[in-house]
PDB file of C-alpha atoms and ligand atoms in Angstrom:
ATOM      1  CA  MET A   7       4.682 -20.283   2.996  1.00 92.00           C
ATOM      2  CA  LYS A   8       5.747 -17.162   4.563  1.00 97.00           C
ATOM      3  CA  THR A   9       5.133 -14.117   2.311  1.00 98.00           C
ATOM      4  CA  LEU A  10       6.228 -10.390   2.267  1.00 98.00           C
ATOM      5  CA  LEU A  11       3.872  -7.952   0.565  1.00 99.00           C
ATOM      6  CA  ILE A  12       5.642  -4.734   0.081  1.00 99.00           C
ATOM      7  CA  ILE A  13       3.150  -1.740  -0.821  1.00 98.00           C
ATOM      8  CA  ASP A  14       3.769   1.262  -2.932  1.00 98.00           C
ATOM      9  CA  VAL A  15       7.525   1.944  -2.017  1.00 99.00           C
ATOM     10  CA  GLN A  16       7.633   4.377  -5.011  1.00 98.00           C
ATOM     11  CA  ASN A  17       9.319   7.637  -5.742  1.00 98.00           C
ATOM     12  CA  ASP A  18       6.356   9.953  -5.418  1.00 98.00           C
ATOM     13  CA  PHE A  19       6.034   8.736  -1.865  1.00 98.00           C
ATOM     14  CA  MET A  20       9.495   9.821  -1.017  1.00 98.00           C
ATOM     15  CA  PRO A  21      10.772  12.915   0.281  1.00 98.00           C
ATOM     16  CA  GLY A  22      11.246  15.109  -2.784  1.00 98.00           C
ATOM     17  CA  GLY A  23       8.338  13.311  -4.672  1.00 98.00           C
ATOM     18  CA  SER A  24       4.888  14.585  -5.376  1.00 98.00           C
ATOM     19  CA  LEU A  25       3.269  13.191  -2.321  1.00 98.00           C
ATOM     20  CA  PRO A  26       5.870  12.637   0.168  1.00 98.00           C
ATOM     21  CA  VAL A  27       5.416  10.448   3.274  1.00 98.00           C
ATOM     22  CA  PRO A  28       7.700  11.966   6.148  1.00 98.00           C
ATOM     23  CA  GLU A  29      10.896  10.062   6.342  1.00 98.00           C
ATOM     24  CA  GLY A  30       9.536   7.608   3.844  1.00 98.00           C
ATOM     25  CA  SER A  31      12.968   6.561   2.424  1.00 98.00           C
ATOM     26  CA  LYS A  32      14.190   5.251   5.634  1.00 98.00           C
ATOM     27  CA  ILE A  33      12.295   2.096   5.576  1.00 98.00           C
ATOM     28  CA  VAL A  34      14.110   1.082   2.188  1.00 98.00           C
ATOM     29  CA  PRO A  35      17.160  -0.361   3.968  1.00 98.00           C
ATOM     30  CA  VAL A  36      14.950  -2.113   6.535  1.00 98.00           C
ATOM     31  CA  ILE A  37      12.863  -3.765   3.859  1.00 98.00           C
ATOM     32  CA  ASN A  38      16.169  -4.682   1.876  1.00 98.00           C
ATOM     33  CA  SER A  39      17.390  -6.457   4.967  1.00 98.00           C
ATOM     34  CA  ILE A  40      14.467  -8.743   5.574  1.00 98.00           C
ATOM     35  CA  GLN A  41      13.495  -9.913   2.213  1.00 98.00           C
ATOM     36  CA  SER A  42      15.808 -12.963   2.260  1.00 98.00           C
ATOM     37  CA  LYS A  43      13.768 -14.303   5.372  1.00 98.00           C
ATOM     38  CA  PHE A  44      10.710 -14.928   3.150  1.00 98.00           C
ATOM     39  CA  ASP A  45       9.653 -17.821   0.816  1.00 97.00           C
ATOM     40  CA  LEU A  46       7.852 -15.421  -1.475  1.00 98.00           C
ATOM     41  CA  VAL A  47       8.118 -11.593  -1.951  1.00 98.00           C
ATOM     42  CA  VAL A  48       5.465  -9.810  -3.783  1.00 98.00           C
ATOM     43  CA  ALA A  49       4.960  -5.921  -4.319  1.00 98.00           C
ATOM     44  CA  THR A  50       2.219  -3.584  -5.283  1.00 98.00           C
ATOM     45  CA  GLN A  51       2.596  -0.393  -7.281  1.00 98.00           C
ATOM     46  CA  ASP A  52       0.166   2.671  -7.448  1.00 98.00           C
ATOM     47  CA  TRP A  53      -0.196   3.072 -11.224  1.00 98.00           C
ATOM     48  CA  HIS A  54      -2.687   5.748 -12.188  1.00 98.00           C
ATOM     49  CA  PRO A  55      -3.461   6.897 -15.681  1.00 98.00           C
ATOM     50  CA  GLN A  56      -3.052  10.793 -16.038  1.00 98.00           C
ATOM     51  CA  ASP A  57      -6.627  11.371 -16.014  1.00 98.00           C
ATOM     52  CA  HIS A  58      -7.319   9.472 -12.962  1.00 98.00           C
ATOM     53  CA  ILE A  59     -10.224  10.237 -10.917  1.00 98.00           C
ATOM     54  CA  SER A  60      -8.123  10.657  -7.596  1.00 98.00           C
ATOM     55  CA  LEU A  61      -6.009  13.514  -8.909  1.00 98.00           C
ATOM     56  CA  ALA A  62      -7.072  16.857  -7.876  1.00 98.00           C
ATOM     57  CA  SER A  63      -5.816  18.365 -11.434  1.00 98.00           C
ATOM     58  CA  ASN A  64      -8.640  16.542 -13.054  1.00 98.00           C
ATOM     59  CA  HIS A  65     -11.299  18.384 -11.033  1.00 97.00           C
ATOM     60  CA  ALA A  66     -11.513  22.013 -12.181  1.00 96.00           C
ATOM     61  CA  GLY A  67     -11.849  24.435  -9.170  1.00 96.00           C
ATOM     62  CA  LYS A  68     -10.630  21.817  -6.535  1.00 97.00           C
ATOM     63  CA  SER A  69      -7.425  21.898  -4.726  1.00 97.00           C
ATOM     64  CA  THR A  70      -5.075  19.000  -3.551  1.00 98.00           C
ATOM     65  CA  PHE A  71      -6.127  17.344  -0.235  1.00 97.00           C
ATOM     66  CA  GLU A  72      -9.739  18.466  -0.654  1.00 98.00           C
ATOM     67  CA  GLU A  73     -12.332  15.775  -0.029  1.00 97.00           C
ATOM     68  CA  ILE A  74     -15.254  15.069  -2.527  1.00 96.00           C
ATOM     69  CA  GLU A  75     -18.013  12.683  -2.249  1.00 94.00           C
ATOM     70  CA  LEU A  76     -17.620   9.836  -5.146  1.00 93.00           C
ATOM     71  CA  TYR A  77     -20.130   7.138  -5.373  1.00 89.00           C
ATOM     72  CA  GLY A  78     -21.471   8.086  -1.965  1.00 90.00           C
ATOM     73  CA  LYS A  79     -18.123   7.884  -0.246  1.00 91.00           C
ATOM     74  CA  PRO A  80     -15.197  10.348   0.582  1.00 94.00           C
ATOM     75  CA  GLN A  81     -12.375  10.620  -1.917  1.00 96.00           C
ATOM     76  CA  THR A  82      -9.490  12.760  -1.034  1.00 98.00           C
ATOM     77  CA  LEU A  83      -8.078  14.634  -4.132  1.00 98.00           C
ATOM     78  CA  TRP A  84      -4.463  13.990  -4.404  1.00 98.00           C
ATOM     79  CA  PRO A  85      -1.510  15.850  -6.127  1.00 98.00           C
ATOM     80  CA  ASP A  86      -0.682  14.039  -9.227  1.00 98.00           C
ATOM     81  CA  HIS A  87       1.143  10.901  -8.322  1.00 98.00           C
ATOM     82  CA  CYS A  88       2.369   7.595  -9.426  1.00 98.00           C
ATOM     83  CA  VAL A  89       1.337   8.336 -12.965  1.00 98.00           C
ATOM     84  CA  GLN A  90       1.764   5.400 -15.395  1.00 98.00           C
ATOM     85  CA  GLY A  91       5.385   5.719 -17.058  1.00 98.00           C
ATOM     86  CA  THR A  92       6.728   8.711 -15.015  1.00 98.00           C
ATOM     87  CA  GLY A  93       9.503   8.417 -12.695  1.00 98.00           C
ATOM     88  CA  GLY A  94       7.569   9.275  -9.757  1.00 98.00           C
ATOM     89  CA  ALA A  95       5.666   5.951 -10.450  1.00 98.00           C
ATOM     90  CA  GLU A  96       8.970   3.918 -10.395  1.00 98.00           C
ATOM     91  CA  PHE A  97      10.126   1.877  -7.302  1.00 98.00           C
ATOM     92  CA  HIS A  98      12.804   3.691  -5.032  1.00 98.00           C
ATOM     93  CA  PRO A  99      16.209   3.093  -6.878  1.00 98.00           C
ATOM     94  CA  ASP A 100      17.855   1.632  -3.620  1.00 98.00           C
ATOM     95  CA  LEU A 101      15.102  -0.952  -3.126  1.00 98.00           C
ATOM     96  CA  ASN A 102      16.148  -4.333  -4.062  1.00 98.00           C
ATOM     97  CA  THR A 103      13.633  -5.989  -6.371  1.00 98.00           C
ATOM     98  CA  THR A 104      15.462  -9.031  -7.486  1.00 98.00           C
ATOM     99  CA  LYS A 105      13.619 -11.720  -5.194  1.00 98.00           C
ATOM    100  CA  TRP A 106      10.100 -10.287  -6.089  1.00 98.00           C
ATOM    101  CA  GLU A 107       8.295 -12.992  -8.096  1.00 98.00           C
ATOM    102  CA  ALA A 108       5.289 -10.484  -8.798  1.00 98.00           C
ATOM    103  CA  ILE A 109       4.114  -6.731  -8.944  1.00 98.00           C
ATOM    104  CA  PHE A 110       0.520  -6.211  -8.755  1.00 98.00           C
ATOM    105  CA  ARG A 111      -0.372  -2.692 -10.062  1.00 98.00           C
ATOM    106  CA  LYS A 112      -3.558  -0.903  -8.734  1.00 98.00           C
ATOM    107  CA  GLY A 113      -5.523   2.433  -9.296  1.00 98.00           C
ATOM    108  CA  THR A 114      -5.354   1.632 -13.031  1.00 98.00           C
ATOM    109  CA  ASP A 115      -9.161   2.353 -13.821  1.00 97.00           C
ATOM    110  CA  LYS A 116      -9.553   6.042 -14.079  1.00 98.00           C
ATOM    111  CA  ASN A 117     -12.953   6.015 -12.432  1.00 97.00           C
ATOM    112  CA  ILE A 118     -12.170   4.610  -9.098  1.00 97.00           C
ATOM    113  CA  ASP A 119      -9.342   4.832  -6.573  1.00 97.00           C
ATOM    114  CA  SER A 120      -7.648   1.886  -4.945  1.00 98.00           C
ATOM    115  CA  TYR A 121      -5.949   2.130  -1.592  1.00 98.00           C
ATOM    116  CA  SER A 122      -5.729  -1.746  -1.024  1.00 98.00           C
ATOM    117  CA  GLY A 123      -3.492  -4.066  -2.980  1.00 98.00           C
ATOM    118  CA  PHE A 124      -6.324  -6.495  -3.287  1.00 98.00           C
ATOM    119  CA  TYR A 125      -9.583  -4.284  -4.255  1.00 98.00           C
ATOM    120  CA  ASP A 126     -10.568  -0.965  -5.551  1.00 97.00           C
ATOM    121  CA  ASN A 127     -12.114   1.230  -2.827  1.00 96.00           C
ATOM    122  CA  GLY A 128     -15.613   0.234  -3.668  1.00 94.00           C
ATOM    123  CA  HIS A 129     -14.633  -3.498  -3.376  1.00 95.00           C
ATOM    124  CA  LEU A 130     -15.939  -3.945  -6.921  1.00 93.00           C
ATOM    125  CA  LYS A 131     -13.096  -5.342  -8.723  1.00 96.00           C
ATOM    126  CA  SER A 132      -9.910  -7.574  -7.486  1.00 97.00           C
ATOM    127  CA  THR A 133      -6.554  -7.099  -8.602  1.00 97.00           C
ATOM    128  CA  GLY A 134      -6.048 -10.802  -8.325  1.00 98.00           C
ATOM    129  CA  LEU A 135      -3.648 -10.541  -5.595  1.00 98.00           C
ATOM    130  CA  SER A 136      -5.617 -12.768  -3.201  1.00 98.00           C
ATOM    131  CA  GLY A 137      -6.132 -15.503  -5.712  1.00 98.00           C
ATOM    132  CA  TYR A 138      -2.436 -15.474  -6.661  1.00 98.00           C
ATOM    133  CA  LEU A 139      -1.491 -15.766  -2.917  1.00 98.00           C
ATOM    134  CA  LYS A 140      -4.008 -18.637  -2.150  1.00 98.00           C
ATOM    135  CA  GLU A 141      -2.919 -20.627  -5.147  1.00 98.00           C
ATOM    136  CA  LYS A 142       0.894 -20.048  -3.698  1.00 98.00           C
ATOM    137  CA  GLY A 143      -0.330 -21.710  -0.682  1.00 97.00           C
ATOM    138  CA  VAL A 144       0.399 -18.463   1.474  1.00 97.00           C
ATOM    139  CA  SER A 145      -0.279 -18.761   5.230  1.00 92.00           C
ATOM    140  CA  GLN A 146       1.503 -15.882   7.051  1.00 97.00           C
ATOM    141  CA  LEU A 147       1.327 -12.602   5.237  1.00 98.00           C
ATOM    142  CA  PHE A 148       3.776  -9.835   6.460  1.00 98.00           C
ATOM    143  CA  LEU A 149       2.862  -6.280   5.139  1.00 98.00           C
ATOM    144  CA  CYS A 150       5.060  -3.045   4.934  1.00 99.00           C
ATOM    145  CA  GLY A 151       5.541  -0.027   2.856  1.00 98.00           C
ATOM    146  CA  LEU A 152       3.866   3.320   2.056  1.00 98.00           C
ATOM    147  CA  ALA A 153       1.735   4.808   3.137  1.00 98.00           C
ATOM    148  CA  ALA A 154       1.190   3.034   6.337  1.00 98.00           C
ATOM    149  CA  ASP A 155      -1.969   4.794   7.403  1.00 98.00           C
ATOM    150  CA  ILE A 156      -3.561   4.398   3.654  1.00 98.00           C
ATOM    151  CA  CYS A 157      -2.311   1.806   1.343  1.00 98.00           C
ATOM    152  CA  VAL A 158      -0.754  -0.528   3.983  1.00 98.00           C
ATOM    153  CA  TYR A 159      -3.661  -0.296   6.314  1.00 98.00           C
ATOM    154  CA  PHE A 160      -6.281  -1.002   3.764  1.00 98.00           C
ATOM    155  CA  SER A 161      -4.259  -3.811   2.382  1.00 98.00           C
ATOM    156  CA  THR A 162      -3.911  -5.292   5.809  1.00 98.00           C
ATOM    157  CA  HIS A 163      -7.557  -5.026   6.338  1.00 96.00           C
ATOM    158  CA  ASP A 164      -8.404  -6.815   3.246  1.00 97.00           C
ATOM    159  CA  ALA A 165      -5.856  -9.501   3.672  1.00 98.00           C
ATOM    160  CA  PHE A 166      -7.119 -10.291   7.200  1.00 97.00           C
ATOM    161  CA  LYS A 167     -10.713 -10.366   5.747  1.00 96.00           C
ATOM    162  CA  GLU A 168      -9.356 -12.662   2.798  1.00 97.00           C
ATOM    163  CA  GLY A 169      -8.311 -15.091   5.798  1.00 97.00           C
ATOM    164  CA  PHE A 170      -4.438 -14.628   5.920  1.00 97.00           C
ATOM    165  CA  ALA A 171      -2.484 -14.416   9.261  1.00 97.00           C
ATOM    166  CA  CYS A 172      -1.402 -10.884   9.043  1.00 98.00           C
ATOM    167  CA  PHE A 173       1.673  -9.110  10.444  1.00 98.00           C
ATOM    168  CA  PHE A 174       2.317  -5.328   9.980  1.00 98.00           C
ATOM    169  CA  ILE A 175       5.718  -4.552  10.164  1.00 98.00           C
ATOM    170  CA  GLU A 176       6.083  -1.198  11.881  1.00 98.00           C
ATOM    171  CA  ASP A 177       9.652  -0.068  11.100  1.00 98.00           C
ATOM    172  CA  ALA A 178       9.489  -1.215   7.491  1.00 98.00           C
ATOM    173  CA  SER A 179       6.294   1.246   7.162  1.00 98.00           C
ATOM    174  CA  GLN A 180       5.779   5.063   7.200  1.00 98.00           C
ATOM    175  CA  PRO A 181       2.642   6.764   7.690  1.00 98.00           C
ATOM    176  CA  LEU A 182       1.454  10.162   5.954  1.00 97.00           C
ATOM    177  CA  ASP A 183       0.015  11.235   9.176  1.00 97.00           C
ATOM    178  CA  LEU A 184       1.682   9.878  12.298  1.00 96.00           C
ATOM    179  CA  GLU A 185      -0.984  11.173  14.817  1.00 96.00           C
ATOM    180  CA  GLY A 186      -3.968   9.556  13.097  1.00 95.00           C
ATOM    181  CA  PHE A 187      -1.936   6.517  12.502  1.00 97.00           C
ATOM    182  CA  LYS A 188      -2.036   5.627  16.306  1.00 97.00           C
ATOM    183  CA  GLU A 189      -5.717   5.051  16.165  1.00 97.00           C
ATOM    184  CA  LEU A 190      -5.531   2.796  12.915  1.00 97.00           C
ATOM    185  CA  LYS A 191      -2.879   0.726  14.751  1.00 97.00           C
ATOM    186  CA  LYS A 192      -5.374   0.202  17.653  1.00 97.00           C
ATOM    187  CA  LYS A 193      -7.881  -0.756  15.059  1.00 96.00           C
ATOM    188  CA  MET A 194      -5.331  -3.433  13.586  1.00 96.00           C
ATOM    189  CA  GLU A 195      -4.511  -5.188  16.988  1.00 96.00           C
ATOM    190  CA  TYR A 196      -8.419  -5.094  17.606  1.00 95.00           C
ATOM    191  CA  LEU A 197      -8.929  -7.198  14.348  1.00 94.00           C
ATOM    192  CA  GLY A 198      -5.903  -9.434  15.299  1.00 94.00           C
ATOM    193  CA  ILE A 199      -3.226  -8.109  13.039  1.00 97.00           C
ATOM    194  CA  GLN A 200       0.040  -8.475  14.966  1.00 98.00           C
ATOM    195  CA  ILE A 201       2.168  -5.406  14.845  1.00 98.00           C
ATOM    196  CA  ILE A 202       5.805  -6.546  14.664  1.00 98.00           C
ATOM    197  CA  SER A 203       9.477  -4.896  14.056  1.00 98.00           C
ATOM    198  CA  ALA A 204      11.835  -6.287  11.399  1.00 98.00           C
ATOM    199  CA  ALA A 205      14.138  -7.755  14.044  1.00 98.00           C
ATOM    200  CA  ASP A 206      11.021  -9.947  15.158  1.00 98.00           C
ATOM    201  CA  ILE A 207      11.135 -11.758  11.944  1.00 98.00           C
ATOM    202  CA  GLN A 208      12.666 -15.270  11.974  1.00 94.00           C
TER     203      GLN A 208
HETATM  204  C1  VGL B   9      -1.723   6.108  -1.701  1.00 77.77           C
HETATM  205  C2  VGL B   9      -2.593   8.142  -1.618  1.00 77.77           C
HETATM  206  C3  VGL B   9      -3.099   7.883  -2.765  1.00 77.77           C
HETATM  207  C4  VGL B   9      -0.673   4.967  -0.874  1.00 77.77           C
HETATM  208  C5  VGL B   9      -1.921   5.823  -2.951  1.00 77.77           C
HETATM  209  O1  VGL B   9       0.095   4.313  -1.603  1.00 77.77           O
HETATM  210  O2  VGL B   9      -0.645   5.092   0.352  1.00 77.77           O
HETATM  211  N1  VGL B   9      -1.739   7.225  -1.005  1.00 77.77           N
HETATM  212  N2  VGL B   9      -2.717   6.814  -3.704  1.00 77.77           N
HETATM  213 ZN1   ZN B  10      -2.729   6.798  -5.647  1.00 77.77          ZN
END
């Protein structure tokens, strides 16, 4: 069962959104062009309550992109983004969602952030995605979306640890920080995650 997992292709991560990924919208036609090649297509949606702990606006005196310590780990404070029910939390309007069988929402617990589509950042609670994919008989998992260096990266990492054969589709993803992402790509390759292009998908 060849499966595509589309991570957080939402308006707030697009140019003009509140937490824009440079050239984020260029991946939308690429993702649309590959969906028919998969047996199963699933997506994640960053979906925060307004009082979510990752939003700088909930920390008096703190600025966006400042780092704080949370449960002994660093937490970046983000601009308000993907707030439940807002237009910014919606998927890009040109993204074809008709083939999607399920959408897993994440970052819904106000007390903890969730970069991975599988677990929160403390690995305390699962979204149910791994169990869903296993029950469906997924073997090969292809990942793409936004941001490549944050939510796609952490999802790929967890997917690998859960035992899926993982493929990262580079031209169907876009990082927030292109320079930093070069290092993360090396880590992915070291783990055994294959970095591919949309054109490589049969
Ligand atoms: C993301 C930062 C905060 C992402 C989500 O989808 O990459 N990044 N929340
Ligand atoms: Zn978020």
